[in-house]
PDB file of C-alpha atoms in Angstrom:
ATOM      1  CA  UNK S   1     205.193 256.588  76.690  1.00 52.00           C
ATOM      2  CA  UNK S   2     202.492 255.936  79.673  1.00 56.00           C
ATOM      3  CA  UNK S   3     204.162 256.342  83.108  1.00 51.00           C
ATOM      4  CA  UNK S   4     203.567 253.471  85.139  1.00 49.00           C
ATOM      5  CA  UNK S   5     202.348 254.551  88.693  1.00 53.00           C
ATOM      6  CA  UNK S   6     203.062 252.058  91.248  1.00 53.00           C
ATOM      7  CA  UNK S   7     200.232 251.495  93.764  1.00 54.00           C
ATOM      8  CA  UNK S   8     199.977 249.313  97.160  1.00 59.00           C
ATOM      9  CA  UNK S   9     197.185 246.712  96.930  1.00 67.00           C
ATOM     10  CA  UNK S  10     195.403 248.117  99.128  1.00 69.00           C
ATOM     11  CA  UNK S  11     195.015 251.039  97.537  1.00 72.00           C
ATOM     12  CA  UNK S  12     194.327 249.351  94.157  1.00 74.00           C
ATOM     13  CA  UNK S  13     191.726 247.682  95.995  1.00 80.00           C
ATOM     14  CA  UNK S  14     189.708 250.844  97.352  1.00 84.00           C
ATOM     15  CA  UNK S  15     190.436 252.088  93.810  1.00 82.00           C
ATOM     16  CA  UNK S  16     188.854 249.896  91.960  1.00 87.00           C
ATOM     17  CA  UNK S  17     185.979 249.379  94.439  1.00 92.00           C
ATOM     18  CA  UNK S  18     185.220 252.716  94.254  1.00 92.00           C
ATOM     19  CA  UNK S  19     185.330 252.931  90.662  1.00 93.00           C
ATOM     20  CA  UNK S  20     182.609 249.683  90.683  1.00 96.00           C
ATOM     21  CA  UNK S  21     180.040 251.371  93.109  1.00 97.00           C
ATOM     22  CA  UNK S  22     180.068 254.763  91.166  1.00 97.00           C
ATOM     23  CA  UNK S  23     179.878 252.425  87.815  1.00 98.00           C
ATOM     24  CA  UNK S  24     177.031 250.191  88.958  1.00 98.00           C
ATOM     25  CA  UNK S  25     175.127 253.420  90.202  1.00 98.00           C
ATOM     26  CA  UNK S  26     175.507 254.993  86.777  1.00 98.00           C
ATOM     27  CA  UNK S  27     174.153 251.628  85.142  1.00 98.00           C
ATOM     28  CA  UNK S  28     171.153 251.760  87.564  1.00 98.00           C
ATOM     29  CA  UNK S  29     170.448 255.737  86.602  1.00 98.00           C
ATOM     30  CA  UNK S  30     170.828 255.151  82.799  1.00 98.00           C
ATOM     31  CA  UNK S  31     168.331 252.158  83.115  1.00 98.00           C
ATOM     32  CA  UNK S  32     165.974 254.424  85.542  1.00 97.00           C
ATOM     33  CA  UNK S  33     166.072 257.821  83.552  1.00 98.00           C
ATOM     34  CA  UNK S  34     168.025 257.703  80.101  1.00 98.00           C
ATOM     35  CA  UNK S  35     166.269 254.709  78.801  1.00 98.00           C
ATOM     36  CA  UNK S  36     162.720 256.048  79.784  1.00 97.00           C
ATOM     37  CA  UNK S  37     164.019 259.671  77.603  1.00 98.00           C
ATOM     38  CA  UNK S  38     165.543 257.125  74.760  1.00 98.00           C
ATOM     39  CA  UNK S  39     161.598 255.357  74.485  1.00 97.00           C
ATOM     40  CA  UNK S  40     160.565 259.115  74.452  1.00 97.00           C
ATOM     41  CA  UNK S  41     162.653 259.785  71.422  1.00 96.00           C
ATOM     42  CA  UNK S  42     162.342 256.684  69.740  1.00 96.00           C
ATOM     43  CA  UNK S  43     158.212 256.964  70.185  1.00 95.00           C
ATOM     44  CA  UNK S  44     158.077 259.866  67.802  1.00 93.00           C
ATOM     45  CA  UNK S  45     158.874 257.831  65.233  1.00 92.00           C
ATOM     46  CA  UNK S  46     157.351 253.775  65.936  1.00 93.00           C
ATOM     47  CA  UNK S  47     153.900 253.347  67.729  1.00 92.00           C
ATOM     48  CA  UNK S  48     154.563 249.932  68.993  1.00 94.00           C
ATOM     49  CA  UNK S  49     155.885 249.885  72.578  1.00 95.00           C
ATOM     50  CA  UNK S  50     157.362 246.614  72.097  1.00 96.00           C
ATOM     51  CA  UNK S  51     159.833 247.497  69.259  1.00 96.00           C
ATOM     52  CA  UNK S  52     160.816 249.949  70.555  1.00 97.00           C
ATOM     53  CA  UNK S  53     161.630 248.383  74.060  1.00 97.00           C
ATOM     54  CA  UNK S  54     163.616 245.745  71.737  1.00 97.00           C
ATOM     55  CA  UNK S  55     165.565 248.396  70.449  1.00 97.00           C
ATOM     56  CA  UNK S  56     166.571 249.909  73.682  1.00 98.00           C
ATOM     57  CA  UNK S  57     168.065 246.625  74.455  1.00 98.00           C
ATOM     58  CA  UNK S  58     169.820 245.643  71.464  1.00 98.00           C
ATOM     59  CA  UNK S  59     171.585 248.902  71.798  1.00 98.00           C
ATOM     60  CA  UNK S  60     172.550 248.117  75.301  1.00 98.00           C
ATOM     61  CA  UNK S  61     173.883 244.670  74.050  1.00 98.00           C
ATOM     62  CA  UNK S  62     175.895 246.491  71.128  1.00 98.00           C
ATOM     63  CA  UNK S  63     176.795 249.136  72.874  1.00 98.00           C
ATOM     64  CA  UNK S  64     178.694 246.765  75.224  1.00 98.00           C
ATOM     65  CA  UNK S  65     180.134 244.596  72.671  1.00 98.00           C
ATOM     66  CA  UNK S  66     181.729 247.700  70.167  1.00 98.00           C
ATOM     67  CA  UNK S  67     183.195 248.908  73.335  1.00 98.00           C
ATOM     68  CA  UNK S  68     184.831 245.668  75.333  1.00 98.00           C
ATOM     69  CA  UNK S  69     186.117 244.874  71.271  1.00 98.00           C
ATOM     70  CA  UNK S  70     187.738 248.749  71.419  1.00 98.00           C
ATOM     71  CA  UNK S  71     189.076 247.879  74.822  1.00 98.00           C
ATOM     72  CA  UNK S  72     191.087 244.837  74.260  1.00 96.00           C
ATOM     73  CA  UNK S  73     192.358 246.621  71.105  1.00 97.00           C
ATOM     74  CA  UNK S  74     193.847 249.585  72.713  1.00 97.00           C
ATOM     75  CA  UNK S  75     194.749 247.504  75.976  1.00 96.00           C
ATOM     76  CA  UNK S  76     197.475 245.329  73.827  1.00 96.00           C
ATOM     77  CA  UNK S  77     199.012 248.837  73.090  1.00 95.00           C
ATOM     78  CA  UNK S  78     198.957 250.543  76.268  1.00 95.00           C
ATOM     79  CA  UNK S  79     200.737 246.719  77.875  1.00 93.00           C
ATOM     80  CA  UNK S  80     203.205 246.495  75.006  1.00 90.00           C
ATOM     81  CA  UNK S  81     204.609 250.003  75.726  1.00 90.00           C
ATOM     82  CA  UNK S  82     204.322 249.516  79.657  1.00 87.00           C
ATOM     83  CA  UNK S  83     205.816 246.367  79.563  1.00 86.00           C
ATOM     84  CA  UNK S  84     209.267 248.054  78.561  1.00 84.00           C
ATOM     85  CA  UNK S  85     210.116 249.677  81.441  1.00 80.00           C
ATOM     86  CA  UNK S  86     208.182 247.560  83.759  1.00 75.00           C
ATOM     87  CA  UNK S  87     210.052 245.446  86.797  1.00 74.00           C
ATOM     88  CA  UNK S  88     207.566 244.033  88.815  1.00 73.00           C
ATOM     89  CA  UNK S  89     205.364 240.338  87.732  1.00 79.00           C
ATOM     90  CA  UNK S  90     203.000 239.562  84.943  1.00 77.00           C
ATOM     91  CA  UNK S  91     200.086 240.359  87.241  1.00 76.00           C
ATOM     92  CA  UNK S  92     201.419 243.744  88.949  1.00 80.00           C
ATOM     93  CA  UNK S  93     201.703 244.924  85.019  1.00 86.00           C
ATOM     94  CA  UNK S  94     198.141 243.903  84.233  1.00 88.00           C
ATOM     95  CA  UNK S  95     196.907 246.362  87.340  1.00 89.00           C
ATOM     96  CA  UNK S  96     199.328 249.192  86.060  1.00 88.00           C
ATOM     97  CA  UNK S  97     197.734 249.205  82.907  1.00 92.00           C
ATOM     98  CA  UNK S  98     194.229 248.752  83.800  1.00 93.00           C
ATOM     99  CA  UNK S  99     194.861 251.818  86.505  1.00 91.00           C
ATOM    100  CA  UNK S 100     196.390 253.771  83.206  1.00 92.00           C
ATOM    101  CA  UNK S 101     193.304 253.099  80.929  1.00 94.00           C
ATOM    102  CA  UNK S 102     190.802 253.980  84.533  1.00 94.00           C
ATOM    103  CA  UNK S 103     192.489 257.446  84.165  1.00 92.00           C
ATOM    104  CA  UNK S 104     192.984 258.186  80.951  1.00 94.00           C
ATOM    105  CA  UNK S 105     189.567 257.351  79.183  1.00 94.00           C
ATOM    106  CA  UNK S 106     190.743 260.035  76.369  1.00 96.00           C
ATOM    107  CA  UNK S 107     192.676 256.390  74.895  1.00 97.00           C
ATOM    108  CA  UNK S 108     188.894 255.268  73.517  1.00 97.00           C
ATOM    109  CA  UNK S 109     187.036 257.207  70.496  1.00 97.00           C
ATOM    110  CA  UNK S 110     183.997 256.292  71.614  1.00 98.00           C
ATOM    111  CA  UNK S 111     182.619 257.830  68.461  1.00 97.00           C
ATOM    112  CA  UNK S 112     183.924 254.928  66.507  1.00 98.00           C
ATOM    113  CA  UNK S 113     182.062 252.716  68.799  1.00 98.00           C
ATOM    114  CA  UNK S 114     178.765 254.313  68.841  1.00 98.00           C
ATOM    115  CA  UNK S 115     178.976 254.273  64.724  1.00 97.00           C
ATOM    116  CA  UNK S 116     179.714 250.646  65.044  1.00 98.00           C
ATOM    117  CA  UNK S 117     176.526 250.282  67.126  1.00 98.00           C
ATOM    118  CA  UNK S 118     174.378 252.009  64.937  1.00 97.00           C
ATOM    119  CA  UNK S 119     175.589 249.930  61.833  1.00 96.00           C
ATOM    120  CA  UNK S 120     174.872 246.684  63.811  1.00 96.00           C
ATOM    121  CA  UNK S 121     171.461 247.775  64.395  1.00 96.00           C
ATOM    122  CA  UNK S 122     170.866 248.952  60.482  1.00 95.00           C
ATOM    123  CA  UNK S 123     171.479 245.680  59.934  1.00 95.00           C
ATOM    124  CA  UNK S 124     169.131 243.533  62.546  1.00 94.00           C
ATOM    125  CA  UNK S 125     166.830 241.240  60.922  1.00 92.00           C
ATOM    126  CA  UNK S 126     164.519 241.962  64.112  1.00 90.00           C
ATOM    127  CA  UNK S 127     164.515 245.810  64.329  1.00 93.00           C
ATOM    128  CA  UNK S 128     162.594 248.227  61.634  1.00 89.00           C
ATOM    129  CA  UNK S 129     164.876 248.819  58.010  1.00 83.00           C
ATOM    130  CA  UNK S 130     167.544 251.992  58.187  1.00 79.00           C
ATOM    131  CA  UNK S 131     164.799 253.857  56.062  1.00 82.00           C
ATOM    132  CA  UNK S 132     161.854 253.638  58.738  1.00 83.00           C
ATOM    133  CA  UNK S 133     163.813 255.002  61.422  1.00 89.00           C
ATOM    134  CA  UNK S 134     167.346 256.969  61.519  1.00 93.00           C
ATOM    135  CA  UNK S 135     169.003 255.346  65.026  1.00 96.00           C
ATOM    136  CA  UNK S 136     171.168 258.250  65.462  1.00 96.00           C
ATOM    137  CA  UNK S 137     167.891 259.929  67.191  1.00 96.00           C
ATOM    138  CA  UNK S 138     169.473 257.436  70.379  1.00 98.00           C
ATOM    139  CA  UNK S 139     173.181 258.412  69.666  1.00 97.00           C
ATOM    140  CA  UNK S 140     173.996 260.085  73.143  1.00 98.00           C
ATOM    141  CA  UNK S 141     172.140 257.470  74.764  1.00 98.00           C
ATOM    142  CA  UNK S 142     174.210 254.830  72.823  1.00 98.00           C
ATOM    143  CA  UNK S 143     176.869 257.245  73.825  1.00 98.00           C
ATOM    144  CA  UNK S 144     176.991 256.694  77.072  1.00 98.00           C
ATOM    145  CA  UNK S 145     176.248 252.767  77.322  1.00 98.00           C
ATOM    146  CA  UNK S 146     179.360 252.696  75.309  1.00 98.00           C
ATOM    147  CA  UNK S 147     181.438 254.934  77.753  1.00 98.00           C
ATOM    148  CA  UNK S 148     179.923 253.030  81.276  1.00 98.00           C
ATOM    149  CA  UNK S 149     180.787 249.480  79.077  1.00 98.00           C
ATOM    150  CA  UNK S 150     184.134 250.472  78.635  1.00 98.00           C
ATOM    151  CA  UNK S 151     184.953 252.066  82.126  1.00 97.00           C
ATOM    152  CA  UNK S 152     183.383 248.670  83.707  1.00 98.00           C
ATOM    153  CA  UNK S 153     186.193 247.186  81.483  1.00 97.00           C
ATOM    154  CA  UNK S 154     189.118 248.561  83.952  1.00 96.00           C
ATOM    155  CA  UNK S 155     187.540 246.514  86.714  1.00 95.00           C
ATOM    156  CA  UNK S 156     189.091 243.482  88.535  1.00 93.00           C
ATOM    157  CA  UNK S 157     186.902 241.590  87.287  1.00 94.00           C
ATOM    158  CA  UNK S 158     185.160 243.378  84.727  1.00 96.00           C
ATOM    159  CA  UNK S 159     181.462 243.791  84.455  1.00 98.00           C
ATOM    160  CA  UNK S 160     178.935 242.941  81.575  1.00 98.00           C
ATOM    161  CA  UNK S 161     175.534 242.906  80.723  1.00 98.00           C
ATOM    162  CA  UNK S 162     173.755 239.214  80.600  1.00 97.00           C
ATOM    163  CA  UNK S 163     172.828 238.390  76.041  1.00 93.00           C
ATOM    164  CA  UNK S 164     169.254 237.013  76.623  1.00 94.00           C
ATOM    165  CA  UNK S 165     167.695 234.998  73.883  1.00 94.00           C
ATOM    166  CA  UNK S 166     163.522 235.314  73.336  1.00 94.00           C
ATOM    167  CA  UNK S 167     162.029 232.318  74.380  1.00 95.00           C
ATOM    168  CA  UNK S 168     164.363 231.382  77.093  1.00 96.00           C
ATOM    169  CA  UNK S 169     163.197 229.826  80.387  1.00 96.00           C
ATOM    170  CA  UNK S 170     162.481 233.204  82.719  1.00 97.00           C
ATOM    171  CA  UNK S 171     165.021 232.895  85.175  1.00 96.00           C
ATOM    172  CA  UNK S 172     163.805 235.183  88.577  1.00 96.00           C
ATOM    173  CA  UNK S 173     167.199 235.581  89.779  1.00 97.00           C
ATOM    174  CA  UNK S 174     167.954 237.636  86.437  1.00 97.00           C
ATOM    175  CA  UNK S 175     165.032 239.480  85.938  1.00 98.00           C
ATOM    176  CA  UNK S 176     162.420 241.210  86.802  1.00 97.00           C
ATOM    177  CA  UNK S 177     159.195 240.689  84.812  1.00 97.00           C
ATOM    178  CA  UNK S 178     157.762 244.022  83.420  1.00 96.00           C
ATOM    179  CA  UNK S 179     154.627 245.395  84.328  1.00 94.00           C
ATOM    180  CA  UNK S 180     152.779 243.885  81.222  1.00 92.00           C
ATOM    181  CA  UNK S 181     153.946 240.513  81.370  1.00 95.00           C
ATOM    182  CA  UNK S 182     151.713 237.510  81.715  1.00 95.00           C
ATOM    183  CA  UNK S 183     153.044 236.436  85.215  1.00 93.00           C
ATOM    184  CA  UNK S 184     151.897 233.052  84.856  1.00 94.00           C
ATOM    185  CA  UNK S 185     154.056 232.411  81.719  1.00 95.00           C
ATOM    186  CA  UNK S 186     157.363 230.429  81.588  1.00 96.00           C
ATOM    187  CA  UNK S 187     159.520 231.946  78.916  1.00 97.00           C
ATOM    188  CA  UNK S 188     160.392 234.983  78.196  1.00 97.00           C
ATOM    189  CA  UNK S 189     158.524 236.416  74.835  1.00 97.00           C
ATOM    190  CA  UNK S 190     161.349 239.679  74.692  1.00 97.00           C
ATOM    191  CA  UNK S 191     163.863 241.676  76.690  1.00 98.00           C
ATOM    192  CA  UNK S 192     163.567 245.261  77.910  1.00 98.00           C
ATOM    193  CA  UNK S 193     166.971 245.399  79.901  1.00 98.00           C
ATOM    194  CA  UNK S 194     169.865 243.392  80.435  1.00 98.00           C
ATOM    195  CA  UNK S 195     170.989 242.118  83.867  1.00 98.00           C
ATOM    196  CA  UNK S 196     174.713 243.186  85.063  1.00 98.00           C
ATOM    197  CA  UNK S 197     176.864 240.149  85.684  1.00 98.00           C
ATOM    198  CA  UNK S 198     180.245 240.146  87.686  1.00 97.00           C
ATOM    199  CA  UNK S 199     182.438 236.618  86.974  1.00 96.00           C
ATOM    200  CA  UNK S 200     178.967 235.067  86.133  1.00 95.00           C
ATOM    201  CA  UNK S 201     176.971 236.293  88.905  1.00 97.00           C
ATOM    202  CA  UNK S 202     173.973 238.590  88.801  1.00 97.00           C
ATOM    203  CA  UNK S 203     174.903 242.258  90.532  1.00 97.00           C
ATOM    204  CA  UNK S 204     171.783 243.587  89.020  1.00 98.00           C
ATOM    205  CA  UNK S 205     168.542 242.074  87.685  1.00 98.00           C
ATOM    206  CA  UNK S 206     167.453 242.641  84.101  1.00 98.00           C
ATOM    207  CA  UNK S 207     164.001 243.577  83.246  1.00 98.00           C
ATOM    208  CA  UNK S 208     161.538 241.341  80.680  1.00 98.00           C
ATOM    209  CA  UNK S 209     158.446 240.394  79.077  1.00 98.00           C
ATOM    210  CA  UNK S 210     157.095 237.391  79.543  1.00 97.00           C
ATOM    211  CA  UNK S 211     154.021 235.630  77.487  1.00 94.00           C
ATOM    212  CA  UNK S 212     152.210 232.457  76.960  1.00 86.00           C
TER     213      UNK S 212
END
């Protein structure tokens, strides 16, 4: 049975804004150096920059969806047992727990989620068929999205990535536009990265294409 370790606020506070600096850095280092070696990978296999780009970002997308799904699942466990021997209010147990899944990320088989990932992306009408290209050449990359999505989970509040939709409105205080893009164009013809969002509010822009 967990052990519920009681912490002062303030302590939960330095906790878990320590945990969000070190989280947001990793998100900025994946999206600076593991995505550029992911395009490397994915290049040996399709030509076309742009597909491959799209890729990338649906498996940043997934990645965080298989694992905030895995989260909530094993969450409603770890409160269930906590809740027995816990004195203290509703939202005192909701820290305990969160503080209990921070430090015990064995809890999440992050190999289930990165398999769920990879099945999602078999299936996208908008990426290449299973038989032109074998998505498991990305698996550590996928790998880790899925690990930083979950961690981000034990945040008060959590953080996510930003779903963008081709053809939206480009929106400057989400994204960047990419080096390529027609800078004079008003929508956005695909995404290359997602933007990080905190309780609906952009921590860190996104990067896209945009075309007339």
């Amino acid at each position: 049975r967990p052990c519920v370790k009681i912490w002062s606020p303030a302590r939960c506070r330095r906790a878990n804004a320590s945990r969000r600096a070190c989280l947001i850095a990793r998100f900025n280092f994946i999206y600076a150096k593991e995505r550029l070696d992911a395009e490397i990978r994915l290049k040996k296999f399709i030509c076309d920059i742009e597909m491959v780009q799209r890729i990338i970002y649906v498996a940043v997308v997934e990645s965080f969806r298989a694992a905030k799904k895995a989260f909530w699942k094993i969450k409603i466990g770890v409160k269930e047992t906590m809740a027995i021997d816990h004195c203290g209010s509703a939202a005192s147990l909701e820290i305990a727990v969160l503080n209990y899944m921070a430090r015990h990320k064995e809890l999440y088989d992050v190999c289930c989620s990165v398999q769920e990932v990879i099945c999602c992306m078999n299936i996208n009408p908008k990426l290449p068929c299973p038989e032109n290209i074998d998505f498991n050449v990305i698996n550590s990359f996928i790998r880790e999205l899925c690990c930083l999505a979950y961690s981000m989970q034990t945040l008060v509040p959590p953080l996510d990535v930003a779903f963008g939709i081709d053809g939206e409105l480009f929106n400057r205080s989400m994204y960047y536009r990419s080096c390529d893009s027609d800078f004079t164009a008003p929508f956005v013809a695909y995404h290359v990265w997602p933007a990080l969002m905190e309780s609906g509010c952009v921590l860190v822009k996104g990067e896209v294409v945009t075309r007339k």
